[in-house]
Amino acid sequence: MKQTTKNILGVGAIILLSSGVAGLTTYKLLQSNEAATETSFNEMFKQNPNVKLAAFDAVNAQPVDLTQAAENSLHAVVHIRSTQEAKTRTVQQAPDIFDFFFRDGRGQQRQVQTQPRVGFGSGVIISKDGYIVTNNHVIDGADEISVKLNDNREFKGRVIGTDPSTDLALVKIEGDDFPTIPVGDSEALKVGEWVLAVGNPFNLNSTVTAGIVSAKARSLGVYNNGIESFIQTDAAINQGNSGGALVNAKGELVGINSVLSSPTGAYAGYGFAIPTSIMTKVIADLKQYGTVQHYEKENDDFYISLYYPKLKEKNLNKIIKESYSTYLKSEKKKKDQKDILYLDYSCKKIYKQYVVVELDYKRINEDETKTKATKSIMTYDCKTSQLLTLKDCLHGKYGDLLNTLGVSEYDKESTSIKVDQDSFTYFTDQKLKNKITINYKENKDYIKLANKNIPSNAPLDVKAPKLMKVDPKKKMVAITLDDGPHKTLTERAMNAFEKYNGRGTFFELGQNMNLYPDIVKSVYERGHEIASHTYQHAQLTKLDATALDEEIKKTQEACFKACGTEPTLIRPPYGAKNDTVKSAFYSYGLSMILWDGDTEDWRYSKVTNGAQIVCDNIIRDAKAKTGDGNIVLIHDIHENSVAGLEMALDQLSKEGYQFVTVSDLLKYKGHSEYK
């Protein structure tokens, strides 16, 4: 990064500590959630309880008796042999004069046979069920991996994941109750503290050397786009030590030996290890996700260093990328100062369905003093491929619940949600200073999360909705259908939308939801939007408070019972509304939606050419105002209405219209009435 740090080693050569088959890179991270990360790591990698630490008082009484630390670590450091089989490759020969005059001038291709290659290195067993940490360059490109323990037992190794950017890899051998090394805190290491390097230099098994910590957070400046934070030690390490253990006087693993600085290729005084502060985070990711993601860049304004998970959930990766992109855009350059921007994270999976991501943004001066820190917390639902919002966690008249917990105002769309085993936390402000925690068991009737491990009344057999992809640049119209669901026509209307890769919004009556719950479930699973049209189509302005509440409540309950979700939109019958009605909607977290164009399709339900009239009215209303972003009203309980819908969709599709839900229309186009 900074030129002043890039030239620390002067003319010394950087040598890989194994006779492996590939190159390596390294990476530096600033840790902000060390405690959480270590807990997660220890939970993930169960260590052998029989391992005993050496006496701690030896650290303060040098010279140190390191025999116990050596004894503990020797059994957990393994010898790794990586074999790369012979392969046939096609190579392009340099052109000769014959090629220039009689062929195409590019030279000829020929087949060459590469020789098999064998590399040797070390590894560290970190869990008793056979997970081993090593360097990526030890096993990169290997077709076969053999692991030999200190007691001469040999096992076939399987690669779980690799991260070239940190030069770390996770290998698995099959078995149980393997010896392990306790994982220590590299951040607690002090310069001058005694350490052991344990590994297999020059293919000599079970070799221990001793030295002190010479420096910390050392940057070598030799890896492209890498941020480096090596532990520097004068414990003798050589080729073959790669992937081996750097151990403190207590017998704890504090680093993974990686490179040495030497003008000759052999030990010349200094070696370098990757600290466990980096290793624990990376290795935990490799076990859970198989990979990690780094981003390193320098521009005219900042040094940028981002470290974030690359998960199997592609949409979550996109969300995280958008999050840090927004952060980068928000930061302004200071005059005559080039600050460093860091992103660090912690990631934890809950009940195999929810991924909790905590993002920590830091702004640091060139003199490495922190000037600003920002934190973001969110939870991703792997079932729906979306971030959880407050309305995804609670249902019913949850505003009353929040009020009892001291929350008078809330954002139902907020994604500042952290799901845990027994409860979830809602952060009520953007700075995450204020929060409330809601226990599942105590609030079962309000909990909307559908998981067999979470107390809730939500049905568990509901599939994730098949949402459409919306092009914000194209014209769109939201066609809404009132008074259903109908036993046959609702299905037909859905088919019509899906024929053109569209979706509709169905403003359904609660009493009909109770009659046809399977249709309600189908509407949801197929990606259409379910909205409330009250329970039995009453004129709400004429009801007393109790009856008004029942019209809303019973509809929400009917929908939740059928598909595990509730409407967030409501259309009052006849468009009848007043302040009392609006207040009742708000208490349930409902947004009122009216219309731009009413086709009055019910008038033509028994007219011979009624379908054509409805078709014409739909097209007319879709093109009203600006010709884009309109909400059109029809019903899915009349044959002519659905037939007219089918014809209108065909024509509008040819004119470049997308058929979207009301929520998508408001998201991408906005609406004067709902801003």
XYZ file of C-alpha atoms in Angstrom:
675
model
C 0.000 0.000 0.000
C 2.073 2.956 1.163
C 5.470 3.164 -0.494
C 7.156 3.659 2.857
C 6.070 0.198 3.925
C 6.747 -1.468 0.617
C 10.494 -1.074 0.918
C 10.993 -2.545 4.399
C 13.008 -5.556 3.290
C 15.258 -3.863 0.817
C 17.003 -6.364 -1.460
C 16.052 -9.624 0.251
C 14.250 -12.248 -1.823
C 10.878 -13.625 -0.715
C 10.850 -17.431 -0.761
C 7.934 -19.831 -0.424
C 8.390 -22.117 2.554
C 7.439 -25.257 0.656
C 8.567 -27.031 -2.469
C 4.975 -26.685 -3.663
C 3.553 -26.434 -7.151
C 2.163 -22.895 -7.279
C 2.635 -19.293 -6.172
C 1.036 -17.389 -3.319
C -0.346 -14.056 -2.202
C -1.129 -12.633 1.223
C -3.605 -10.240 2.772
C -4.039 -8.028 5.808
C -7.285 -7.467 7.662
C -8.207 -5.102 10.408
C -10.262 -7.036 12.901
C -13.251 -5.319 14.451
C -15.258 -8.270 15.695
C -12.513 -10.443 17.079
C -14.466 -11.841 20.010
C -17.441 -12.814 17.894
C -15.220 -14.283 15.220
C -13.240 -16.375 17.700
C -16.398 -17.711 19.301
C -17.774 -18.662 15.942
C -14.481 -20.312 15.019
C -14.279 -22.360 18.211
C -17.858 -23.502 17.781
C -17.100 -24.546 14.233
C -13.845 -26.394 14.972
C -14.159 -28.574 18.083
C -10.743 -28.974 19.648
C -9.369 -31.914 21.528
C -10.136 -31.324 25.223
C -7.078 -33.330 26.285
C -4.651 -30.713 24.986
C -2.877 -28.971 27.883
C -1.255 -25.573 27.694
C 2.255 -24.977 28.894
C 2.785 -22.861 31.979
C 1.972 -19.256 31.287
C 4.417 -17.873 33.822
C 7.247 -18.954 31.575
C 6.522 -15.994 29.303
C 7.621 -13.541 31.927
C 10.677 -15.511 33.028
C 12.958 -15.871 30.067
C 14.859 -17.973 29.097
C 11.796 -20.204 28.736
C 11.300 -23.927 29.047
C 9.551 -24.634 25.747
C 9.497 -28.407 25.999
C 5.821 -28.625 26.932
C 4.790 -26.272 24.138
C 6.868 -28.316 21.668
C 5.410 -31.599 22.885
C 1.840 -30.326 22.555
C 2.288 -28.925 19.061
C 4.397 -31.672 17.441
C 1.532 -34.148 17.333
C -0.834 -31.691 15.636
C 1.556 -30.573 12.873
C 1.431 -32.825 9.815
C 3.512 -33.459 6.723
C 1.695 -32.754 3.457
C 2.680 -34.149 0.079
C 0.915 -32.715 -2.951
C 1.143 -34.487 -6.294
C 0.400 -32.925 -9.642
C -0.047 -35.537 -12.351
C 1.502 -35.384 -15.805
C -0.701 -33.508 -18.271
C -0.837 -32.942 -21.994
C -0.870 -29.312 -23.083
C -1.150 -27.570 -26.415
C 1.506 -24.895 -26.918
C 2.020 -22.331 -29.659
C 5.477 -22.389 -31.188
C 7.197 -19.199 -32.260
C 6.832 -18.652 -36.028
C 9.789 -19.258 -38.330
C 10.361 -17.848 -41.825
C 8.500 -20.810 -43.389
C 5.398 -19.863 -41.349
C 5.524 -16.281 -42.562
C 5.680 -17.177 -46.259
C 3.712 -20.423 -46.538
C 1.340 -20.509 -43.527
C -0.579 -17.915 -41.518
C 2.507 -16.472 -39.803
C 1.434 -17.516 -36.303
C 3.624 -20.584 -35.868
C 2.494 -24.149 -35.319
C 0.775 -25.792 -32.366
C 2.123 -28.914 -30.763
C 1.313 -31.231 -27.894
C 3.693 -31.344 -24.933
C 3.668 -33.672 -21.950
C 4.332 -32.044 -18.584
C 6.238 -33.993 -15.986
C 4.528 -35.037 -12.731
C 5.400 -32.740 -9.847
C 5.543 -33.439 -6.148
C 5.593 -30.750 -3.493
C 6.063 -30.943 0.266
C 4.877 -28.741 3.065
C 3.248 -28.727 6.476
C -0.185 -28.333 7.991
C -1.839 -27.854 11.378
C -4.735 -29.931 12.693
C -7.203 -27.470 14.234
C -10.104 -29.794 15.050
C -10.248 -33.335 16.314
C -12.410 -34.443 13.367
C -9.556 -33.802 10.948
C -9.673 -30.219 9.631
C -6.188 -28.997 8.704
C -4.951 -25.479 7.959
C -2.131 -25.076 5.482
C -0.882 -22.617 2.874
C -2.669 -22.412 -0.434
C 0.624 -22.673 -2.285
C 1.296 -26.046 -0.615
C -1.711 -27.727 -2.228
C -2.619 -25.449 -5.163
C -2.930 -27.386 -8.408
C -2.534 -30.747 -6.676
C -4.374 -33.766 -8.066
C -3.644 -35.796 -4.957
C -2.904 -34.812 -1.350
C -1.304 -37.126 1.208
C -1.206 -36.220 4.903
C 1.227 -37.924 7.281
C 0.858 -37.524 11.044
C 3.642 -37.466 13.607
C 2.835 -41.090 14.540
C 3.404 -42.066 10.855
C -0.268 -42.675 10.064
C -1.105 -41.555 6.512
C -4.412 -40.218 5.180
C -5.792 -38.963 1.903
C -6.534 -35.254 2.097
C -9.549 -33.504 0.583
C -9.555 -29.747 -0.160
C -12.500 -27.973 1.497
C -11.662 -24.492 0.268
C -8.805 -22.184 -0.670
C -8.136 -18.469 -0.533
C -5.147 -17.415 -2.659
C -5.419 -13.831 -1.396
C -4.411 -14.895 2.108
C -2.459 -17.976 1.008
C -4.611 -20.146 3.244
C -6.314 -23.451 2.553
C -8.491 -25.865 4.495
C -7.934 -29.606 4.051
C -9.922 -32.491 5.576
C -8.850 -36.001 6.517
C -11.346 -38.613 7.617
C -11.241 -39.822 11.175
C -11.892 -38.754 14.738
C -10.051 -37.667 17.870
C -6.985 -36.306 16.082
C -4.504 -34.264 18.169
C -5.002 -30.498 17.928
C -3.328 -27.234 18.854
C -5.380 -24.662 20.769
C -5.852 -21.516 18.669
C -4.452 -18.455 20.420
C -4.796 -14.718 19.937
C -2.080 -13.387 17.658
C -3.062 -9.810 18.520
C -1.883 -10.443 22.104
C 1.640 -11.350 20.918
C 4.393 -8.957 21.985
C 7.632 -8.168 20.189
C 10.370 -10.094 21.974
C 8.075 -12.921 23.049
C 9.326 -16.481 22.558
C 7.763 -18.577 19.782
C 8.307 -21.992 18.179
C 8.213 -22.818 14.475
C 6.995 -26.392 13.971
C 7.022 -28.087 10.582
C 8.854 -30.255 8.065
C 11.738 -28.244 6.543
C 13.636 -29.947 3.712
C 11.252 -32.903 4.112
C 12.554 -33.509 7.662
C 9.512 -34.465 9.695
C 8.583 -33.014 13.096
C 11.183 -30.258 13.344
C 11.002 -27.578 16.043
C 12.982 -24.325 16.098
C 12.759 -21.459 18.566
C 13.106 -17.701 18.373
C 11.355 -14.495 19.270
C 8.760 -12.278 17.655
C 10.851 -9.734 15.770
C 7.997 -7.555 14.499
C 4.248 -7.545 13.976
C 1.971 -6.393 11.172
C 4.913 -6.539 8.790
C 4.230 -5.547 5.190
C 6.559 -7.079 2.621
C 5.172 -5.325 -0.412
C 5.596 -8.289 -2.730
C 2.037 -9.446 -3.419
C -0.112 -7.825 -6.024
C -3.050 -5.942 -4.544
C -2.416 -7.499 -1.164
C -2.440 -5.951 2.289
C 0.023 -7.740 4.483
C 0.193 -8.259 8.227
C 2.871 -10.887 8.884
C 4.323 -11.912 12.215
C 8.101 -11.657 11.764
C 10.222 -14.133 13.723
C 13.859 -15.207 13.904
C 12.887 -18.809 14.613
C 14.632 -20.776 11.842
C 12.229 -21.706 9.056
C 13.015 -23.102 5.626
C 11.353 -24.604 2.576
C 8.927 -27.264 3.748
C 7.858 -25.192 6.774
C 4.992 -23.693 4.735
C 1.674 -24.301 6.430
C 3.334 -25.248 9.712
C 2.631 -23.823 13.135
C 3.988 -20.753 14.849
C 3.384 -21.481 18.540
C 3.692 -19.281 21.624
C 5.204 -20.372 24.952
C 1.803 -21.553 26.183
C 1.564 -24.014 23.288
C -1.088 -22.024 21.417
C -1.190 -21.596 17.654
C -0.587 -17.911 16.845
C 0.391 -18.096 13.173
C 0.825 -20.173 10.019
C 4.388 -20.085 8.694
C 4.368 -18.853 5.121
C 7.432 -17.087 3.655
C 11.043 -16.256 4.408
C 13.302 -13.440 3.365
C 16.597 -14.666 1.996
C 19.210 -13.712 -0.611
C 20.062 -17.413 -1.059
C 16.745 -19.286 -0.745
C 17.693 -20.696 2.666
C 17.163 -19.368 6.168
C 18.976 -16.071 6.728
C 17.509 -14.751 9.945
C 13.841 -13.951 9.375
C 10.639 -15.787 8.592
C 7.050 -14.660 8.342
C 3.776 -16.168 9.506
C 0.127 -15.388 8.824
C -1.461 -14.398 12.174
C -4.410 -16.335 13.604
C -6.435 -13.094 13.632
C -6.604 -13.517 9.855
C -6.605 -17.310 9.819
C -9.675 -17.796 12.041
C -11.877 -15.599 9.905
C -10.733 -17.017 6.571
C -10.763 -20.677 7.639
C -14.245 -20.350 9.176
C -15.464 -18.998 5.828
C -13.750 -21.745 3.881
C -15.458 -24.409 5.961
C -18.884 -22.820 5.711
C -18.829 -21.338 2.209
C -15.798 -22.731 0.380
C -14.437 -19.308 -0.507
C -13.935 -15.695 0.608
C -13.774 -12.445 -1.278
C -11.311 -9.554 -1.165
C -11.186 -6.206 -2.889
C -8.158 -3.968 -2.883
C -7.841 -0.691 -4.749
C -6.148 2.673 -4.641
C -7.600 5.775 -6.272
C -6.833 9.472 -6.159
C -8.803 9.929 -2.950
C -8.361 6.807 -0.808
C -6.627 3.539 -0.154
C -9.474 1.025 -0.161
C -9.359 -2.359 1.535
C -12.477 -4.492 1.605
C -12.887 -7.965 3.029
C -16.295 -9.557 2.731
C -17.896 -12.996 2.383
C -18.425 -14.575 -0.982
C -21.318 -16.837 -0.185
C -23.294 -19.452 -2.046
C -26.221 -17.040 -1.922
C -25.467 -14.914 -5.004
C -28.118 -12.343 -4.211
C -26.595 -11.718 -0.784
C -23.192 -11.161 -2.406
C -24.854 -8.556 -4.608
C -26.493 -6.883 -1.604
C -23.185 -6.699 0.280
C -21.455 -5.268 -2.784
C -24.141 -2.607 -3.118
C -23.729 -1.806 0.593
C -20.010 -1.107 0.411
C -20.421 0.724 -2.923
C -22.861 3.083 -1.219
C -20.391 3.543 1.631
C -17.521 4.387 -0.710
C -19.654 6.965 -2.531
C -20.639 8.602 0.751
C -17.068 9.243 1.898
C -15.432 12.535 0.917
C -11.741 13.227 0.416
C -10.067 15.401 3.019
C -7.746 18.156 1.860
C -4.095 17.097 1.617
C -4.897 13.735 3.168
C -5.286 10.262 1.695
C -7.155 8.107 4.185
C -7.588 4.339 4.235
C -11.096 2.860 4.003
C -11.600 -0.628 5.439
C -14.494 -3.025 5.394
C -14.475 -5.985 7.746
C -17.320 -8.338 8.565
C -18.625 -11.218 10.603
C -21.014 -13.778 9.203
C -23.073 -16.411 11.002
C -25.755 -18.851 9.859
C -28.806 -19.456 12.052
C -30.890 -22.614 11.637
C -29.409 -23.129 8.134
C -31.916 -20.580 6.789
C -30.757 -17.180 7.952
C -27.363 -15.555 7.406
C -26.565 -12.703 9.795
C -24.007 -10.311 8.324
C -22.353 -7.555 10.328
C -20.378 -5.072 8.241
C -17.862 -2.758 9.882
C -16.614 0.237 7.943
C -13.582 2.161 9.193
C -11.874 5.292 8.003
C -8.255 5.537 9.138
C -5.713 8.306 8.700
C -2.365 7.646 7.106
C -0.868 7.766 10.587
C -3.187 4.803 11.346
C -5.468 6.609 13.810
C -9.133 5.795 13.411
C -11.257 8.783 12.465
C -14.650 7.231 11.735
C -16.451 3.927 12.139
C -19.795 2.810 10.710
C -21.609 -0.463 11.323
C -24.367 -2.261 9.441
C -26.321 -5.356 10.513
C -28.676 -7.361 8.309
C -30.144 -10.843 8.037
C -30.604 -12.727 4.794
C -33.318 -15.346 4.336
C -31.922 -18.146 2.144
C -35.440 -19.432 1.472
C -36.747 -16.214 -0.084
C -33.335 -14.907 -1.262
C -34.117 -11.540 0.328
C -33.047 -9.485 3.308
C -35.423 -9.751 6.231
C -37.401 -6.629 7.032
C -39.342 -5.859 10.201
C -42.595 -6.795 8.471
C -41.053 -10.176 7.567
C -40.452 -10.913 11.253
C -43.726 -9.776 12.830
C -47.365 -10.057 11.869
C -50.755 -9.102 13.225
C -51.210 -5.794 15.006
C -47.541 -5.727 15.882
C -47.531 -1.954 16.252
C -49.180 -2.518 19.638
C -46.393 -4.923 20.625
C -43.716 -2.433 19.605
C -45.459 0.321 21.547
C -45.396 -1.781 24.724
C -41.639 -2.183 24.180
C -41.149 1.566 23.936
C -41.106 1.947 20.151
C -43.616 4.601 19.099
C -42.379 4.927 15.515
C -41.021 2.116 13.396
C -40.014 1.400 9.832
C -41.693 -1.791 8.621
C -39.252 -1.900 5.673
C -36.159 -1.655 7.873
C -33.520 -4.332 7.226
C -31.618 -3.623 10.464
C -32.557 -7.056 11.769
C -30.402 -9.597 13.600
C -31.906 -13.079 13.933
C -30.637 -15.286 16.753
C -31.454 -18.740 18.117
C -34.102 -17.623 20.630
C -34.988 -14.087 19.550
C -34.448 -11.405 16.962
C -33.235 -7.833 17.425
C -34.628 -4.791 15.631
C -32.311 -1.775 15.567
C -34.492 1.311 15.640
C -31.927 3.820 14.349
C -29.399 3.813 11.544
C -26.429 4.125 13.900
C -27.518 0.900 15.685
C -27.404 2.573 19.099
C -31.002 1.764 20.013
C -32.555 -1.666 19.741
C -35.272 -3.972 21.003
C -35.069 -7.721 21.326
C -38.192 -9.840 20.826
C -38.233 -13.371 22.222
C -39.858 -15.988 19.980
C -41.449 -18.114 22.693
C -42.954 -15.202 24.613
C -44.352 -13.562 21.470
C -45.292 -16.589 19.390
C -48.548 -15.072 18.118
C -46.636 -12.142 16.617
C -43.702 -14.069 15.140
C -43.826 -14.418 11.362
C -40.535 -16.277 10.783
C -41.301 -19.671 9.268
C -38.784 -22.175 10.595
C -39.372 -25.427 12.458
C -37.006 -24.297 15.227
C -38.742 -20.954 15.821
C -42.046 -20.775 17.762
C -44.574 -19.325 15.325
C -47.970 -20.013 13.783
C -46.585 -19.604 10.272
C -47.092 -22.619 7.928
C -43.831 -24.369 7.045
C -44.735 -25.958 3.703
C -44.864 -22.676 1.754
C -42.321 -22.327 -1.064
C -40.360 -19.166 -1.791
C -42.129 -16.912 -4.316
C -40.972 -16.910 -7.949
C -40.412 -13.190 -8.377
C -40.087 -11.502 -11.763
C -37.076 -9.542 -12.946
C -38.056 -5.932 -13.512
C -36.290 -3.666 -16.011
C -36.534 -0.150 -14.506
C -35.948 1.429 -17.924
C -38.979 -0.167 -19.581
C -42.590 0.981 -19.370
C -44.644 -0.745 -16.711
C -48.206 -0.984 -15.491
C -49.613 -2.518 -12.284
C -52.894 -4.282 -13.044
C -54.772 -5.021 -9.834
C -57.592 -7.526 -9.378
C -60.218 -7.086 -6.658
C -62.673 -9.314 -4.776
C -61.031 -12.716 -5.254
C -59.729 -15.263 -4.974
C -62.090 -17.049 -7.386
C -62.130 -20.848 -7.567
C -61.114 -20.868 -11.281
C -60.613 -17.336 -12.625
C -57.769 -16.362 -10.283
C -55.695 -19.251 -11.631
C -56.496 -18.174 -15.185
C -55.488 -14.563 -14.454
C -52.131 -15.712 -13.019
C -51.476 -17.782 -16.136
C -52.179 -14.733 -18.291
C -49.620 -12.588 -16.430
C -46.983 -15.314 -16.417
C -47.338 -15.866 -20.172
C -45.640 -12.464 -20.545
C -43.308 -12.956 -17.546
C -45.463 -10.568 -15.548
C -47.087 -10.481 -12.145
C -50.300 -8.999 -10.771
C -51.520 -7.662 -7.439
C -54.593 -9.430 -6.062
C -56.666 -7.410 -3.568
C -58.439 -10.341 -1.940
C -61.346 -10.622 0.475
C -60.637 -12.426 3.733
C -63.811 -14.516 3.531
C -62.756 -15.804 0.103
C -59.243 -16.538 1.387
C -60.798 -18.823 3.988
C -62.809 -20.545 1.227
C -59.818 -21.067 -1.092
C -56.607 -21.142 0.995
C -54.773 -23.286 -1.590
C -55.343 -20.605 -4.230
C -54.004 -17.933 -1.849
C -50.898 -20.046 -1.298
C -50.462 -20.488 -5.062
C -50.754 -16.728 -5.672
C -47.957 -16.145 -3.170
C -45.648 -18.961 -4.310
C -45.943 -17.932 -7.957
C -44.653 -14.473 -7.107
C -47.829 -12.437 -7.431
C -48.676 -9.910 -4.748
C -51.442 -10.510 -2.210
C -53.105 -7.393 -0.846
C -56.100 -6.848 1.457
C -59.558 -5.805 0.310
C -61.007 -6.293 3.831
C -62.897 -9.348 5.035
C -66.359 -9.000 3.486
C -66.227 -5.813 1.369
C -67.836 -3.515 3.943
C -67.865 0.266 3.532
C -65.329 1.020 6.207
C -66.316 4.634 6.866
C -69.678 3.427 8.210
C -68.225 0.951 10.742
C -67.475 1.513 14.414
C -63.934 0.991 15.686
C -64.471 -2.646 16.706
C -66.050 -3.704 13.405
C -63.394 -1.808 11.438
C -60.623 -3.599 13.321
C -62.284 -6.972 12.680
C -62.466 -6.334 8.921
C -58.715 -5.778 8.841
C -57.639 -8.315 11.455
C -59.617 -11.282 10.089
C -58.258 -10.675 6.570
C -54.654 -10.545 7.796
C -55.182 -13.759 9.762
C -56.787 -15.574 6.804
C -53.846 -14.714 4.554
C -51.246 -15.653 7.181
C -52.918 -18.995 7.804
C -52.907 -19.806 4.070
C -49.405 -18.754 3.011
C -47.424 -17.614 6.060
C -47.350 -13.971 5.073
C -49.649 -11.004 5.390
C -50.675 -8.181 3.092
C -48.779 -4.930 3.444
C -51.130 -3.122 1.040
C -54.866 -2.532 1.404
C -57.577 -1.104 -0.836
C -60.728 0.067 0.968
C -63.923 -1.141 -0.753
C -65.441 1.598 -2.942
C -62.368 3.700 -2.158
C -64.153 4.865 1.007
C -61.729 6.346 3.531
C -61.386 8.882 6.330
C -58.852 9.620 9.054
C -60.215 6.843 11.291
C -59.856 4.313 8.489
C -56.335 5.513 7.665
C -55.324 5.264 11.332
C -56.631 1.684 11.508
C -54.590 0.757 8.420
C -51.465 2.261 9.938
C -51.863 0.279 13.162
C -51.463 -2.906 11.084
C -48.565 -1.551 9.049
C -50.769 -1.353 5.925
C -50.325 1.146 3.074
C -53.500 2.249 1.299
C -53.543 1.792 -2.486
C -56.263 3.219 -4.753
C -56.007 3.411 -8.561
C -55.256 5.611 -11.546
C -57.832 3.990 -13.799
C -61.029 2.064 -12.988
C -62.090 -0.091 -15.943
C -65.548 -0.577 -14.370
C -65.318 -4.094 -15.740
C -68.169 -5.286 -13.507
C -70.575 -3.342 -15.718
C -69.721 -5.611 -18.653
C -69.760 -8.978 -16.912
C -72.905 -10.079 -18.793
C -72.455 -8.055 -21.997
C -71.829 -10.027 -25.200
C -68.756 -7.996 -26.223
C -67.829 -7.284 -22.617
C -64.377 -8.857 -22.846
C -63.376 -6.500 -25.670
C -64.690 -3.482 -23.773
C -62.678 -4.504 -20.688
C -59.603 -5.017 -22.882
C -59.960 -1.532 -24.373
C -60.454 0.033 -20.941
C -57.363 -1.685 -19.529
C -55.243 -0.386 -22.414
C -56.756 3.084 -22.025
C -56.004 3.229 -18.303
C -52.497 1.786 -18.725
C -51.678 4.655 -21.102
C -53.357 7.373 -19.021
C -51.352 10.328 -17.657
C -47.756 9.815 -18.784
C -48.392 6.399 -20.311
C -46.158 4.733 -17.741
C -46.393 3.756 -14.081
C -50.191 3.551 -13.741
C -52.309 1.404 -11.418
C -55.323 -0.171 -13.138
C -58.351 -1.701 -11.400
C -60.250 -4.796 -12.601
C -61.800 -7.856 -10.898
C -60.897 -11.548 -11.111
C -64.424 -12.785 -10.348
C -65.951 -12.139 -13.811
C -65.343 -14.236 -16.933
C -65.349 -11.174 -19.239
C -62.859 -9.376 -16.979
C -60.276 -12.148 -17.166
C -60.867 -12.664 -20.901
C -60.385 -8.911 -21.429
C -57.208 -9.078 -19.328
C -55.783 -11.810 -21.572
C -56.345 -9.730 -24.698
C -55.029 -6.508 -23.143
C -51.820 -8.144 -21.913
C -51.089 -9.418 -25.408
C -51.431 -5.970 -26.964
C -49.639 -4.059 -24.212
C -46.779 -6.552 -24.278
C -46.270 -5.840 -27.986
C -46.025 -2.151 -27.095
C -43.207 -2.818 -24.627
C -45.085 -2.805 -21.307
C -44.052 -4.844 -18.266
C -46.763 -6.146 -15.944
C -45.580 -5.598 -12.379
C -46.900 -5.700 -8.853
C -47.905 -2.470 -7.133
C -44.895 -2.742 -4.809
C -42.484 -3.068 -7.742
C -44.128 -0.179 -9.558
C -43.752 2.072 -6.507
C -40.157 0.910 -6.092
C -39.036 1.577 -9.658
C -41.382 4.279 -10.929
C -42.716 5.940 -7.809
C -46.188 7.445 -7.712
C -47.400 10.932 -6.918
C -49.974 9.588 -4.478
C -47.607 7.278 -2.605
C -44.370 9.230 -2.294
